[in-house]
Amino acid sequence: MGKTSIILDVDTGIDDAFAVLFAAVHPEIKLLGITCVDGNTNIDNVVANTLKVLDAAQAPDIPVARGALRPLLGQSQYAEYVHGADGMGDLGISPSKRKVDSRSAVELLRDLIENSSEPVTIVPLAPLTNIALFLRSFPETAKKIHRIVLMGGSASAGNATAAAEFNVWHDPEAAAIVFQSGVPITMYGLDVFMRPGITREQANELQKSSLKTAQFGGALALAFMERLGVSPITLGDYGAVASVIRPDLFTTAMFDVVVDTSAGPARGQTIVDRRDAFLRELEPIDLEDSAKVRVTLDLDVDAVVKLWLDTIESKN
Ligand code: RIB
Ligand code: CA
């Protein structure tokens, strides 16, 4: 099986860390680089946390670049009640000796895509500020993107608000730019995001492992459980990465989607048109601002969880 070349865009974050661990270790993934953006926590924490996760994964020198330090228009709105003051569970992990790349996030995205001989999939797991800025800064390179598989949005309820999922809600204008870009998009949203999770027993087993990557994954999961007071705990962003290399484990369908960028109570909602064809033709969704998006609706939860566990326990 050939490798799939991907670039992650993260706001690490505990569940971004689950995704980075997986992407750095899985043999079918060629992790070209990681771009960091303001989201769960501030950009300095995001960069520091991402470098620490690469240490835990004992990953090779993968370029990590610093991106936007706030949304295009709004103010930052951190989720420290979920991810902790440092954005990664306040575990007191030693700072990494790795250095952040000298390029900005949009420059790294440009270079990695331009220099790749293979199709590149961008996997945003965070507010879409960096991706929107990249699309606007390097439109010729943007045409070379194979596809975008993003964690964000919802065809049902929100989490940041009743209507909106956090990544889209944090920067709705950026999300609208990305959705309307014409790049093929798969949306891994809240309809599936919470379902693949691990139990306290599984997390304890991982933490007792002799393998560094597994220990780190277990410690993160236990910290996540403590903060949210739930078990099983979702593997969150990881699911979007799994859907890139194992699409057979996921069920998707195409829908017209529009991002609400109004100032009202639905700001940041991804409005997914699930009506039947007759009504959609009678009164189409706002065709100006809508896009045809592949929406993830279901998954084989046990297989997706097993894939993560097997992968992070596969490397010392
Ligand atoms: O709504 C969930 C998303 O918001 C995840 O990407 C989580 O890490 C936060 O960024
Ligand atoms: Ca995230």
Coordinates of C-alpha atoms and ligand atoms in Angstrom, one line a residue:
M1 CA 0.0 0.0 0.0
G2 CA 1.4 3.4 -1.0
K3 CA 1.7 6.3 1.5
T4 CA -0.8 9.1 1.6
S5 CA 0.8 12.5 1.8
I6 CA -0.9 14.8 4.3
I7 CA -0.4 18.2 5.9
L8 CA -2.1 18.7 9.3
D9 CA -3.4 22.1 10.5
V10 CA -3.9 22.0 14.3
D11 CA -4.8 23.9 17.4
T12 CA -3.2 21.3 19.7
G13 CA -5.3 20.6 22.0
I14 CA -5.7 17.2 23.5
D15 CA -7.6 15.6 20.6
D16 CA -5.4 17.2 18.0
A17 CA -2.6 15.4 19.9
F18 CA -4.4 12.1 19.4
A19 CA -4.4 12.8 15.7
V20 CA -0.8 14.0 15.5
L21 CA 0.4 10.9 17.4
F22 CA -1.5 8.7 14.9
A23 CA -0.4 10.5 11.8
A24 CA 3.3 10.5 12.8
V25 CA 3.3 6.8 13.5
H26 CA 1.0 5.2 10.9
P27 CA 3.1 3.5 8.1
E28 CA 0.6 4.5 5.4
I29 CA 0.8 8.2 6.2
K30 CA 3.6 10.5 4.9
L31 CA 3.2 13.5 7.3
L32 CA 4.8 16.3 5.2
G33 CA 4.3 19.0 7.8
I34 CA 2.1 20.6 10.4
T35 CA 0.8 24.1 10.5
C36 CA -0.4 25.7 13.8
V37 CA -3.3 28.0 14.4
D38 CA -5.0 29.8 17.3
G39 CA -8.0 27.9 18.5
N40 CA -8.3 25.7 21.6
T41 CA -5.5 27.7 23.1
N42 CA -3.1 30.5 22.0
I43 CA -0.7 30.1 19.1
D44 CA 2.4 29.8 21.4
N45 CA 0.8 26.9 23.3
V46 CA -0.3 25.3 20.0
V47 CA 3.2 25.3 18.6
A48 CA 4.8 24.1 21.9
N49 CA 2.3 21.4 22.3
T50 CA 2.6 20.2 18.7
L51 CA 6.4 19.9 19.1
K52 CA 6.0 17.9 22.3
V53 CA 3.6 15.4 20.6
L54 CA 6.2 14.8 17.9
D55 CA 8.7 14.1 20.6
A56 CA 6.3 11.6 22.2
A57 CA 5.8 10.0 18.8
Q58 CA 9.6 9.9 18.3
A59 CA 8.9 11.4 14.9
P60 CA 11.5 12.4 12.4
D61 CA 12.1 16.1 11.8
I62 CA 8.7 17.1 10.5
P63 CA 8.4 20.9 9.8
V64 CA 6.0 22.7 12.2
A65 CA 5.1 26.3 11.3
R66 CA 3.4 29.0 13.3
G67 CA 0.2 30.5 11.7
A68 CA -2.6 32.9 12.6
L69 CA -2.7 34.2 16.1
R70 CA -6.4 35.1 15.9
P71 CA -9.5 34.7 13.6
L72 CA -9.8 36.8 10.4
L73 CA -12.4 39.1 12.0
G74 CA -13.3 38.1 15.5
Q75 CA -11.4 37.7 18.7
S76 CA -9.8 34.4 20.0
Q77 CA -12.2 32.3 22.1
Y78 CA -10.2 29.6 23.8
A79 CA -11.4 26.2 25.1
E80 CA -9.2 26.0 28.2
Y81 CA -12.0 24.6 30.2
V82 CA -11.6 21.5 28.0
H83 CA -7.9 21.4 27.2
G84 CA -6.3 23.1 30.2
A85 CA -4.3 26.3 30.6
D86 CA -1.4 25.0 28.4
G87 CA -3.9 23.5 25.9
M88 CA -2.8 19.9 26.5
G89 CA -4.1 18.8 29.8
D90 CA -1.6 20.7 32.0
L91 CA 0.5 17.5 32.3
G92 CA 3.8 19.4 32.9
I93 CA 5.5 17.8 29.8
S94 CA 9.0 19.1 29.3
P95 CA 9.4 21.6 26.4
S96 CA 10.6 20.1 23.2
K97 CA 14.1 20.9 21.8
R98 CA 12.7 20.9 18.3
K99 CA 12.6 24.3 16.6
V100 CA 9.6 25.8 14.9
D101 CA 10.1 26.2 11.1
S102 CA 11.3 29.7 10.1
R103 CA 8.4 29.9 7.5
S104 CA 4.9 31.0 8.3
A105 CA 2.1 28.5 8.0
V106 CA 1.0 29.7 4.6
E107 CA 4.6 29.6 3.3
L108 CA 5.1 26.1 4.6
L109 CA 1.8 25.0 3.0
R110 CA 2.9 26.5 -0.3
D111 CA 6.3 24.9 -0.3
L112 CA 5.1 21.4 0.8
I113 CA 2.4 21.4 -1.9
E114 CA 4.7 22.8 -4.6
N115 CA 7.5 20.3 -3.8
S116 CA 5.4 17.2 -3.4
S117 CA 5.5 14.7 -6.3
E118 CA 2.4 13.0 -4.8
P119 CA -1.1 14.4 -4.4
V120 CA -1.4 16.3 -1.1
T121 CA -4.4 16.1 1.3
I122 CA -4.7 18.9 3.8
V123 CA -6.3 17.8 7.1
P124 CA -7.4 20.8 9.1
L125 CA -8.3 19.9 12.7
A126 CA -8.8 23.5 13.9
P127 CA -10.3 26.9 13.0
L128 CA -9.7 27.4 9.2
T129 CA -7.9 30.7 9.5
N130 CA -4.6 29.4 8.1
I131 CA -6.2 27.6 5.3
A132 CA -8.3 30.6 4.2
L133 CA -5.2 32.8 4.3
F134 CA -3.3 30.3 2.2
L135 CA -6.1 30.0 -0.4
R136 CA -6.1 33.8 -0.7
S137 CA -2.3 34.2 -0.7
F138 CA -1.3 31.4 -3.2
P139 CA -4.3 30.6 -5.4
E140 CA -2.1 28.9 -8.1
T141 CA -0.7 26.5 -5.5
A142 CA -4.2 26.0 -4.0
K143 CA -5.3 24.6 -7.3
K144 CA -2.9 21.7 -6.7
I145 CA -4.5 20.6 -3.5
H146 CA -5.8 17.1 -3.9
R147 CA -8.5 17.4 -1.3
I148 CA -9.3 18.9 2.1
V149 CA -10.6 16.5 4.9
L150 CA -11.5 18.7 7.8
M151 CA -12.7 18.2 11.3
G152 CA -15.4 20.8 11.6
G153 CA -19.0 21.7 11.2
S154 CA -22.1 19.6 11.9
A155 CA -25.1 18.4 10.0
S156 CA -26.9 18.3 13.3
A157 CA -26.4 20.2 16.6
G158 CA -23.4 22.3 17.6
N159 CA -21.0 22.2 20.6
A160 CA -19.6 25.8 20.9
T161 CA -23.2 27.0 20.5
A162 CA -26.5 25.3 19.9
A163 CA -25.9 25.7 16.2
A164 CA -22.2 25.8 15.6
E165 CA -19.2 23.5 16.0
F166 CA -16.2 25.1 17.6
N167 CA -13.7 25.2 14.7
V168 CA -16.2 26.8 12.3
W169 CA -17.7 29.0 15.1
H170 CA -14.2 30.3 16.0
D171 CA -13.7 31.7 12.5
P172 CA -16.8 31.5 10.3
E173 CA -15.5 33.8 7.6
A174 CA -12.4 31.6 7.2
A175 CA -14.6 28.5 7.0
A176 CA -16.8 30.1 4.4
I177 CA -13.7 30.9 2.2
V178 CA -12.5 27.3 2.5
F179 CA -15.9 25.7 1.8
Q180 CA -16.5 27.9 -1.2
S181 CA -12.9 27.4 -2.6
G182 CA -13.8 24.7 -5.1
V183 CA -11.3 22.3 -3.5
P184 CA -12.9 18.9 -2.9
I185 CA -13.9 18.9 0.8
T186 CA -14.9 16.1 3.1
M187 CA -16.4 17.3 6.4
Y188 CA -15.8 15.2 9.5
G189 CA -18.1 16.9 11.9
L190 CA -20.0 16.5 15.1
D191 CA -22.3 13.9 13.6
V192 CA -19.4 11.4 14.1
F193 CA -16.7 13.3 16.1
M194 CA -17.8 12.2 19.6
R195 CA -18.4 8.5 18.7
P196 CA -14.9 6.8 18.5
G197 CA -13.6 6.9 22.1
I198 CA -11.6 4.9 24.7
T199 CA -12.5 3.8 28.1
R200 CA -10.7 4.5 31.4
E201 CA -9.5 0.9 31.4
Q202 CA -8.0 1.2 27.9
A203 CA -6.4 4.5 28.9
N204 CA -4.9 3.0 32.1
E205 CA -3.6 0.1 30.0
L206 CA -1.9 2.5 27.6
Q207 CA -0.4 4.5 30.4
K208 CA 1.2 1.4 31.9
S209 CA 2.6 0.4 28.5
S210 CA 6.4 0.2 28.1
L211 CA 6.0 2.1 24.8
K212 CA 6.5 5.9 25.0
T213 CA 3.9 6.7 22.3
A214 CA 1.2 4.5 24.0
Q215 CA 2.1 6.0 27.5
F216 CA 1.6 9.5 26.2
G217 CA -1.7 8.7 24.5
G218 CA -2.9 7.1 27.7
A219 CA -1.9 10.1 29.9
L220 CA -3.6 12.5 27.5
A221 CA -6.8 10.4 27.5
L222 CA -6.9 10.3 31.3
A223 CA -6.3 14.0 31.5
F224 CA -9.2 14.6 29.0
M225 CA -11.4 12.3 31.1
E226 CA -10.6 14.2 34.3
R227 CA -11.4 17.5 32.7
L228 CA -14.6 16.5 31.1
G229 CA -15.7 13.9 33.7
V230 CA -16.7 11.4 31.1
S231 CA -15.6 7.9 30.0
P232 CA -15.3 6.7 27.3
I233 CA -13.5 9.8 26.1
T234 CA -13.7 10.8 22.4
L235 CA -10.5 10.5 20.2
G236 CA -11.9 13.6 18.5
D237 CA -9.8 15.0 15.7
Y238 CA -8.1 11.6 15.2
G239 CA -11.2 10.3 13.4
A240 CA -10.7 12.8 10.5
V241 CA -7.2 11.5 9.9
A242 CA -8.4 7.9 10.0
S243 CA -11.0 8.7 7.4
V244 CA -8.2 9.8 5.0
I245 CA -6.5 6.4 5.0
R246 CA -9.4 4.1 5.8
P247 CA -12.5 5.6 3.9
D248 CA -14.0 2.1 4.0
L249 CA -14.7 2.5 7.7
F250 CA -16.8 5.7 7.1
T251 CA -20.2 6.5 5.5
T252 CA -20.4 9.8 3.6
A253 CA -22.8 11.6 1.3
M254 CA -22.7 14.8 -0.8
F255 CA -24.8 17.7 0.3
D256 CA -25.0 21.4 -0.5
V257 CA -23.5 23.2 2.6
V258 CA -23.4 26.9 3.5
V259 CA -21.6 28.5 6.4
D260 CA -23.7 31.1 8.4
T261 CA -21.4 34.2 8.8
S262 CA -24.2 36.3 10.2
A263 CA -24.0 37.9 13.6
G264 CA -27.1 36.1 14.8
P265 CA -27.6 33.0 17.0
A266 CA -26.7 30.6 14.2
R267 CA -23.3 32.3 13.5
G268 CA -20.8 29.6 12.5
Q269 CA -23.4 27.0 11.7
T270 CA -22.7 24.7 8.7
I271 CA -26.2 24.5 7.2
V272 CA -26.3 21.1 5.5
D273 CA -29.2 20.8 3.0
R274 CA -30.6 17.3 3.8
R275 CA -34.1 18.0 2.2
D276 CA -35.3 15.7 -0.6
A277 CA -34.5 16.8 -4.2
F278 CA -38.0 18.2 -4.8
L279 CA -37.8 20.7 -2.1
R280 CA -34.2 21.5 -2.8
E281 CA -35.1 22.3 -6.4
L282 CA -38.2 24.3 -5.3
E283 CA -36.2 26.5 -2.9
P284 CA -32.5 26.0 -3.4
I285 CA -30.0 26.8 -0.6
D286 CA -28.2 30.0 -1.2
L287 CA -26.3 28.9 -4.3
E288 CA -24.1 32.0 -4.2
D289 CA -22.5 30.9 -1.0
S290 CA -23.1 27.2 -0.9
A291 CA -20.7 24.3 -1.8
K292 CA -21.1 20.6 -2.6
V293 CA -19.4 18.9 0.4
R294 CA -18.9 15.2 1.2
V295 CA -20.3 14.9 4.8
T296 CA -19.4 12.1 7.1
L297 CA -22.5 10.5 8.5
D298 CA -21.5 7.3 10.1
L299 CA -18.5 5.1 10.9
D300 CA -17.4 1.6 12.2
V301 CA -16.6 2.8 15.7
D302 CA -14.9 -0.3 16.9
A303 CA -12.6 -0.6 13.9
V304 CA -11.7 3.1 14.1
V305 CA -10.8 2.9 17.8
K306 CA -8.9 -0.4 17.2
L307 CA -6.9 1.4 14.4
W308 CA -5.8 4.1 16.8
L309 CA -4.9 1.7 19.6
D310 CA -3.0 -0.7 17.3
T311 CA -1.1 2.2 15.7
I312 CA 0.0 4.0 18.8
E313 CA 1.0 0.7 20.4
S314 CA 3.0 -0.3 17.4
K315 CA 6.0 1.9 18.0
N316 CA 8.4 2.3 20.9
Ligands
RIB1 O1 -15.4 21.0 18.0 C1 -14.3 20.1 18.1 C2 -13.0 20.8 17.6 O2 -12.7 22.0 18.3 C3 -11.8 19.9 17.7 O3 -10.9 20.1 16.7 C4 -11.1 20.4 19.0 O4 -9.7 20.1 19.1 C5 -11.4 21.8 18.9 O5 -10.4 22.4 18.1
CA2 CA -8.6 20.7 17.1

